[in-house]
mmCIF file of C-alpha atoms in Angstrom:
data_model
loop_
_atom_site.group_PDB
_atom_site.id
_atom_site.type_symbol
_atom_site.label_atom_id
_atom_site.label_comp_id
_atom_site.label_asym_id
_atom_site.label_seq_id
_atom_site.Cartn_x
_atom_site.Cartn_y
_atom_site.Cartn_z
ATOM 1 C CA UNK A 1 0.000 0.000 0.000
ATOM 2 C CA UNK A 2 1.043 3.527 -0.887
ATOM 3 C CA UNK A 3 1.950 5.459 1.684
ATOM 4 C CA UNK A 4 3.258 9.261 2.035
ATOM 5 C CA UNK A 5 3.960 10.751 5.435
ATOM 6 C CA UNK A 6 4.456 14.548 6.178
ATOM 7 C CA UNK A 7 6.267 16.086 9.250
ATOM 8 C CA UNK A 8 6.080 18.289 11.354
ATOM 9 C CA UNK A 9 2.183 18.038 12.216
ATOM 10 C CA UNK A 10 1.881 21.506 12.719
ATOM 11 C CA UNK A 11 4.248 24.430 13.657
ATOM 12 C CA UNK A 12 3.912 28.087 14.443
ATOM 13 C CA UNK A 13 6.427 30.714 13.180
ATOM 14 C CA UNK A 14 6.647 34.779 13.486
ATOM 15 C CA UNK A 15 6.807 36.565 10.258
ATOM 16 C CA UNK A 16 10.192 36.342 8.763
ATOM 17 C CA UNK A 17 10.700 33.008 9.567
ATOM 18 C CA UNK A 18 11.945 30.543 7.352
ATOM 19 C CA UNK A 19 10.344 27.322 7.061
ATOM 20 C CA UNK A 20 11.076 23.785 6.509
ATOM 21 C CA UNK A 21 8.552 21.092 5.242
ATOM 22 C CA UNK A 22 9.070 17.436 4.855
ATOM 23 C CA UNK A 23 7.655 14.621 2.654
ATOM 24 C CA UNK A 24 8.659 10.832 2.450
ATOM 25 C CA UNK A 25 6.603 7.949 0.743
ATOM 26 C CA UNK A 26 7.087 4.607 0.150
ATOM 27 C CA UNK A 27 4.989 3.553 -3.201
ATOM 28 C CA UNK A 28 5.607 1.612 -6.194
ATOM 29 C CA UNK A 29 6.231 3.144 -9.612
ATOM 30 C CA UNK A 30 7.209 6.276 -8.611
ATOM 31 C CA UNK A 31 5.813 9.073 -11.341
ATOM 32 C CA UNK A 32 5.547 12.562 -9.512
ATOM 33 C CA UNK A 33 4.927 14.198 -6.195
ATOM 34 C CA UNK A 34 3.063 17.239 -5.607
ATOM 35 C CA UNK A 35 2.690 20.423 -3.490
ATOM 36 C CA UNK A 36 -0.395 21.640 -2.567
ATOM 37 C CA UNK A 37 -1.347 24.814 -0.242
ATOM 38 C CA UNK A 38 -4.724 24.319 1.625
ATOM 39 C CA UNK A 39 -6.020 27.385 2.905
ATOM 40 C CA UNK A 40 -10.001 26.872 3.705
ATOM 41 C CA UNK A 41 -10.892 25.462 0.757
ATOM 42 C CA UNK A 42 -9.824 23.502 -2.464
ATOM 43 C CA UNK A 43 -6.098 22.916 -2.216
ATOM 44 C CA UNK A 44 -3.808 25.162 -4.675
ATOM 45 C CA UNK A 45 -1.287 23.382 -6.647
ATOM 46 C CA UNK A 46 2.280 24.758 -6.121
ATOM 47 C CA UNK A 47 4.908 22.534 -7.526
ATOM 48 C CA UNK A 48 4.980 19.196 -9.470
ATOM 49 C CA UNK A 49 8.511 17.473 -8.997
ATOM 50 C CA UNK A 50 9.704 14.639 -11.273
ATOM 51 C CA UNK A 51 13.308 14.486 -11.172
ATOM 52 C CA UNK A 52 15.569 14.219 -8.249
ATOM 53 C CA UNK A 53 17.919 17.432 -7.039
ATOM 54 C CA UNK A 54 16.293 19.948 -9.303
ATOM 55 C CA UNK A 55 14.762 22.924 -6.957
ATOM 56 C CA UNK A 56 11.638 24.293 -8.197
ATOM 57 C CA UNK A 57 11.234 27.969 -7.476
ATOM 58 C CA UNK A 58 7.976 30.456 -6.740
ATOM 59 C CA UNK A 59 8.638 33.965 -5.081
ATOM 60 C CA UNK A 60 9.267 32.629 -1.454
ATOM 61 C CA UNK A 61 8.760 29.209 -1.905
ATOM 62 C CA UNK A 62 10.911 26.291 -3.321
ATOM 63 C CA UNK A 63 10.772 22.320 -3.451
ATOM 64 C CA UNK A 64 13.448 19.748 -4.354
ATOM 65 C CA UNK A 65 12.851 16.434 -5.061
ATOM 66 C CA UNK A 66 15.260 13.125 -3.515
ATOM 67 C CA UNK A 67 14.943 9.940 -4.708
ATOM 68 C CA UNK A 68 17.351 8.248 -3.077
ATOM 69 C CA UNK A 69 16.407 9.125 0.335
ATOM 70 C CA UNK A 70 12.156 9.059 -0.941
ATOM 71 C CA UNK A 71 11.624 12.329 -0.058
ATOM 72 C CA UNK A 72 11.350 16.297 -0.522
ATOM 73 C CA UNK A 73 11.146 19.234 1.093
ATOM 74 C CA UNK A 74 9.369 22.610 0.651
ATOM 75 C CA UNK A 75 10.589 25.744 2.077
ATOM 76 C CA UNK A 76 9.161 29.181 2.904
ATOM 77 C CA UNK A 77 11.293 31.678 3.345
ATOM 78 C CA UNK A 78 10.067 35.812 4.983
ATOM 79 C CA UNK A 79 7.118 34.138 5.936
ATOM 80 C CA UNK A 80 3.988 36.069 5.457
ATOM 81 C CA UNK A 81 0.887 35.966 7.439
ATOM 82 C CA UNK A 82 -0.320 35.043 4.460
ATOM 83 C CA UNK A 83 1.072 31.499 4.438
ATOM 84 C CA UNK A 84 -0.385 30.366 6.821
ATOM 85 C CA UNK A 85 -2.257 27.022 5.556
ATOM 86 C CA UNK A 86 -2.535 23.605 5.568
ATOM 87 C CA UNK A 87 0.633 22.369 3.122
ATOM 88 C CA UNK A 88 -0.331 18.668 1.285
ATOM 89 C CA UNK A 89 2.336 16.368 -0.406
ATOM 90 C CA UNK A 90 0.923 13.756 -2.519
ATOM 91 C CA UNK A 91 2.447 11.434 -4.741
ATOM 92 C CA UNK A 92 1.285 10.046 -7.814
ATOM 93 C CA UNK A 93 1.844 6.203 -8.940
ATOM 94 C CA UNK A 94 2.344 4.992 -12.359
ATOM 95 C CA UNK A 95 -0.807 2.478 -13.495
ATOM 96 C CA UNK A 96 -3.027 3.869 -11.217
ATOM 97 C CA UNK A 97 -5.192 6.247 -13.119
ATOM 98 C CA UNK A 98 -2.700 9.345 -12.321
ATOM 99 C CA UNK A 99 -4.496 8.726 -8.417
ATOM 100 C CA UNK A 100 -2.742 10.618 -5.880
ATOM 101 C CA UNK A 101 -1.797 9.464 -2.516
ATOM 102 C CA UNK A 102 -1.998 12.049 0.220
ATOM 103 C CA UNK A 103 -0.117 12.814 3.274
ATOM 104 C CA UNK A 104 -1.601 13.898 6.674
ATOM 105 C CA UNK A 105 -0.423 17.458 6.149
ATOM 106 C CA UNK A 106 1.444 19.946 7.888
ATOM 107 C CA UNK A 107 -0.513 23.004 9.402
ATOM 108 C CA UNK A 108 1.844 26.224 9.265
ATOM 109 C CA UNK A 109 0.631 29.144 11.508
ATOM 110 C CA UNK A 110 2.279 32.787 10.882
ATOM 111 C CA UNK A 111 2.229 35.055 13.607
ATOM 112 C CA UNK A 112 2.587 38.652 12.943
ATOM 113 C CA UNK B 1 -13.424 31.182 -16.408
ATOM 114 C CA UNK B 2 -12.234 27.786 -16.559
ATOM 115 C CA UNK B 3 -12.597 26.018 -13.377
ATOM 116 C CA UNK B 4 -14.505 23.126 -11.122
ATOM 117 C CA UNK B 5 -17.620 23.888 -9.356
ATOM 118 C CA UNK B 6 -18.750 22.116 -6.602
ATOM 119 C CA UNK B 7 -22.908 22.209 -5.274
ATOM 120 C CA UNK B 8 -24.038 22.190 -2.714
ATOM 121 C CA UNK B 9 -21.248 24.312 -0.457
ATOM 122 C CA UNK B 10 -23.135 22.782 2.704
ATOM 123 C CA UNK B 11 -24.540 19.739 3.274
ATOM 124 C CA UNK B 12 -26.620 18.071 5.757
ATOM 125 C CA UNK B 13 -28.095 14.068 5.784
ATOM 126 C CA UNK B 14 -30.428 12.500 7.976
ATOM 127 C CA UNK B 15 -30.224 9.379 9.328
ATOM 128 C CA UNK B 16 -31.185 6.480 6.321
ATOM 129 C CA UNK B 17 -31.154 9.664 3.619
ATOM 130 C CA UNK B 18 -29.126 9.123 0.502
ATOM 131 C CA UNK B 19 -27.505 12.490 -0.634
ATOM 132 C CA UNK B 20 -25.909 13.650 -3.894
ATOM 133 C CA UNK B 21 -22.743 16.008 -4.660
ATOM 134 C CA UNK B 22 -22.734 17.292 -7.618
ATOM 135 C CA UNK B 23 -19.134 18.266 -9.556
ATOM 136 C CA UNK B 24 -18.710 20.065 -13.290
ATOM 137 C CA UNK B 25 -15.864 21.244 -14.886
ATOM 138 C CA UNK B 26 -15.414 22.862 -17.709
ATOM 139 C CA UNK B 27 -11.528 22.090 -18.041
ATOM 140 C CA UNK B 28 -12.431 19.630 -21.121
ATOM 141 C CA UNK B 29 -10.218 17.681 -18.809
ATOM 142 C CA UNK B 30 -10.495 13.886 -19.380
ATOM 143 C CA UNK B 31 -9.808 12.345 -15.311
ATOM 144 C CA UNK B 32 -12.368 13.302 -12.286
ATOM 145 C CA UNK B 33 -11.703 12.240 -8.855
ATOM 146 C CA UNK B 34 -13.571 12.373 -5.382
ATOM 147 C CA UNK B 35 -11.371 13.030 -2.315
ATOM 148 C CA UNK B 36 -12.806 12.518 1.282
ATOM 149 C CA UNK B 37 -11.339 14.734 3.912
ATOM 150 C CA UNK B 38 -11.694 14.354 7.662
ATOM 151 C CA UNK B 39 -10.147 16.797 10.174
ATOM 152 C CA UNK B 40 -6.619 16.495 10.916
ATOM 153 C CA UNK B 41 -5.806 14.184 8.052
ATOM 154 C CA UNK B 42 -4.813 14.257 4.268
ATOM 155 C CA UNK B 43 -7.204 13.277 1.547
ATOM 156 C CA UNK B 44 -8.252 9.961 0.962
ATOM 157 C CA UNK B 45 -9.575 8.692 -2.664
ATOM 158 C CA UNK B 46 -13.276 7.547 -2.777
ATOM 159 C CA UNK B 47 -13.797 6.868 -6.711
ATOM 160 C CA UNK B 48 -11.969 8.245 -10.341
ATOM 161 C CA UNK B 49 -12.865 8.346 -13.653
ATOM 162 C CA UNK B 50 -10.715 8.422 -16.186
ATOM 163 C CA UNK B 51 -13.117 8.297 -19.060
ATOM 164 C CA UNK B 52 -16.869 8.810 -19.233
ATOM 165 C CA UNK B 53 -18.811 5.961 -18.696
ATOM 166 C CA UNK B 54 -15.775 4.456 -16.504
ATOM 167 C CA UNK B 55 -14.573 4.643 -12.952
ATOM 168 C CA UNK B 56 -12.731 2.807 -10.515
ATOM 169 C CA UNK B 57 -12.823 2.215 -6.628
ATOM 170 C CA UNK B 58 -10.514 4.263 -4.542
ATOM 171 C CA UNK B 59 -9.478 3.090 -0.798
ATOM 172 C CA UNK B 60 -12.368 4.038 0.647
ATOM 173 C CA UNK B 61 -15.316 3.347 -1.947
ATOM 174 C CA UNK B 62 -17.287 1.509 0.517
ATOM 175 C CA UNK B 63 -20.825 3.675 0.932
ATOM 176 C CA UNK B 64 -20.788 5.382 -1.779
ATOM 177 C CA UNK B 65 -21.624 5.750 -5.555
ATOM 178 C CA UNK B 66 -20.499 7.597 -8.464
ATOM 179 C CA UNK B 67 -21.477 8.056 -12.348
ATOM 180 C CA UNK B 68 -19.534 9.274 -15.521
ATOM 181 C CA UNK B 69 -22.555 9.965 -18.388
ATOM 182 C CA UNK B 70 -21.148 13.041 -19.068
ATOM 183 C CA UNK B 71 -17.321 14.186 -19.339
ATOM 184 C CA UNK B 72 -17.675 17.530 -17.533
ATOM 185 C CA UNK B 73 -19.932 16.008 -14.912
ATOM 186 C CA UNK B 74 -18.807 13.584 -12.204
ATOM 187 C CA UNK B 75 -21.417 13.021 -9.575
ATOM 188 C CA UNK B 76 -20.833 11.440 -5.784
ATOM 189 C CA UNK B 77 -23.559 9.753 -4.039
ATOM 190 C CA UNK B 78 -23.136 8.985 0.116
ATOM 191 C CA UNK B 79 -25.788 6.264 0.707
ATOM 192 C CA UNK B 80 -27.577 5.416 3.434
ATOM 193 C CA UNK B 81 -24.721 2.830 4.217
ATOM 194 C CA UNK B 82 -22.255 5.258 4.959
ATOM 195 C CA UNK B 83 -21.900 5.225 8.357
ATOM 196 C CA UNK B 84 -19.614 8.278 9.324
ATOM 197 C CA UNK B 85 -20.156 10.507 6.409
ATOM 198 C CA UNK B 86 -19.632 13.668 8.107
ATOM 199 C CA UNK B 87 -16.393 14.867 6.513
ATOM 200 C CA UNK B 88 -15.229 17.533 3.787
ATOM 201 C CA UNK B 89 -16.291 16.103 0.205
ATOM 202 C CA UNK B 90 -13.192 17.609 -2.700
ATOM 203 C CA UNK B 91 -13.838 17.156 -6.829
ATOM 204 C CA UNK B 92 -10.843 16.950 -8.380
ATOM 205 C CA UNK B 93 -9.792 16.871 -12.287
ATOM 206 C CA UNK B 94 -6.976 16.251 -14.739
ATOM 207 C CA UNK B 95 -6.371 16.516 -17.843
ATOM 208 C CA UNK B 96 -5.366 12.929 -18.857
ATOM 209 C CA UNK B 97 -4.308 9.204 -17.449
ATOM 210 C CA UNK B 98 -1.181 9.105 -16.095
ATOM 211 C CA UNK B 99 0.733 7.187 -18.663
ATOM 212 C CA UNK B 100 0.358 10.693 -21.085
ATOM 213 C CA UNK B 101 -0.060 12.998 -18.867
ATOM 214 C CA UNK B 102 2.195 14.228 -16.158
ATOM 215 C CA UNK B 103 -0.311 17.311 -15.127
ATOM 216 C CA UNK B 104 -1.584 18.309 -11.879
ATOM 217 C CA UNK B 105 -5.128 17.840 -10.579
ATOM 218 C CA UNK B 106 -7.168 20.760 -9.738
ATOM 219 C CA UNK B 107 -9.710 21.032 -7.085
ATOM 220 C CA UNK B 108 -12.836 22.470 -6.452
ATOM 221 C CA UNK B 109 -14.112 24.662 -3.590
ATOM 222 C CA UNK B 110 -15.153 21.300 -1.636
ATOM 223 C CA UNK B 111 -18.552 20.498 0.382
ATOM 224 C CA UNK B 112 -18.673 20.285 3.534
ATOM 225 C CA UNK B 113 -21.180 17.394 4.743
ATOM 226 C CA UNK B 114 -22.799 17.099 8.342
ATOM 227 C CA UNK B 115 -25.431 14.516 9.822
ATOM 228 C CA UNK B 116 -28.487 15.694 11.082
#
């Protein structure tokens, strides 16, 4: 069974911060994992990573991708108020209908 | 505006009642998915479609239903034998199957589902 597993559960930062997310799975056939940002709603895609040690890059926020060690990471650096959400990693599986396997999330709070 | 609309944006079942949550997209996106979401945890697939008339169990089919009759339309149905329904219900699509396409899924605003 696929699994993906996201730490820390939650954490709380001050504006400024910089912030550390991270992702591992175990699943077979490997295609892709994904970033999402939950705020109250629908989750908003952020990065799609395919290829190990390549850093994708938005503004503040960047995500590299280890295959070796089954993992990634996502940081956020000058945190904003603004970020605070609930940050997804899934990972998708080849043969499997491009189905996505979700971690438990990790909550980010931003205090002014 | 392109995009995937979920109805309704609250939700609320009585004991025995089978309910319906609708999802449309307009995406012309081939793949539809229904997420389940319960507090404190990631998503957790219910059913997907990758083609109309077509659709396949997720891990946690059990209690519900689903149709494909139409590709922009991708209805979820939480029967009566759903026993803890109460969660937050996400439509997701995409454009293809995953041996093509290496795109994203994109979600919809969600409903949010409650027992009477």
């Amino acid at each position: 069974e696929d699994k993906v597993v996201q730490s820390p559960l939650s954490l709380v930062v001050h504006e400024g911060d910089t912030v550390t997310l991270n992702c591992s799975y175990e699943v077979t056939n490997f295609r892709s994992l994904l970033w999402y940002k939950q705020e109250k709603k629908a989750p908003t895609f952020l990065f799609m990573l395919t290829s190990s040690g390549i850093e994708k890059k938005s503004g503040r926020l960047s995500s590299i991708l280890d295959k070796k060690e089954l993992s990634s990471i996502l940081n956020i650096t000058a945190t904003q108020t603004g970020d605070s959400a609930i940050y997804l990693c899934a990972v998708v599986s080849l043969g499997a209908g491009n189905k996505l396997t979700f971690g438990g999330g990790t909550r980010v709070l931003v205090k002014p | 505006d392109g995009g995937i609309t979920q109805s309704p944006k609250y939700l609320f079942r009585k004991e025995g009642q089978n309910v319906t949550l609708s999802c449309e997209q307009n995406l012309n996106h081939d793949a539809m998915y229904w997420y389940r979401q319960d507090p404190g945890q990631g998503l957790r697939l219910i059913y997907y479609s990758q083609i109309v008339n077509d659709f396949q169990k997720g891990d946690i089919a059990e209690g519900y239903s689903v149709s494909r009759e139409k590709k922009e339309s991708f209805p979820l149905t939480v029967t009566s034998a759903q026993k803890n329904p109460t969660a937050f219900y996400l439509c997701a699509s995409s454009i293809g199957v995953a041996a093509l396409s290496n795109q994203p899924q994109h979600f919809g605003d969600g409903t949010r589902l409650s027992i009477l």
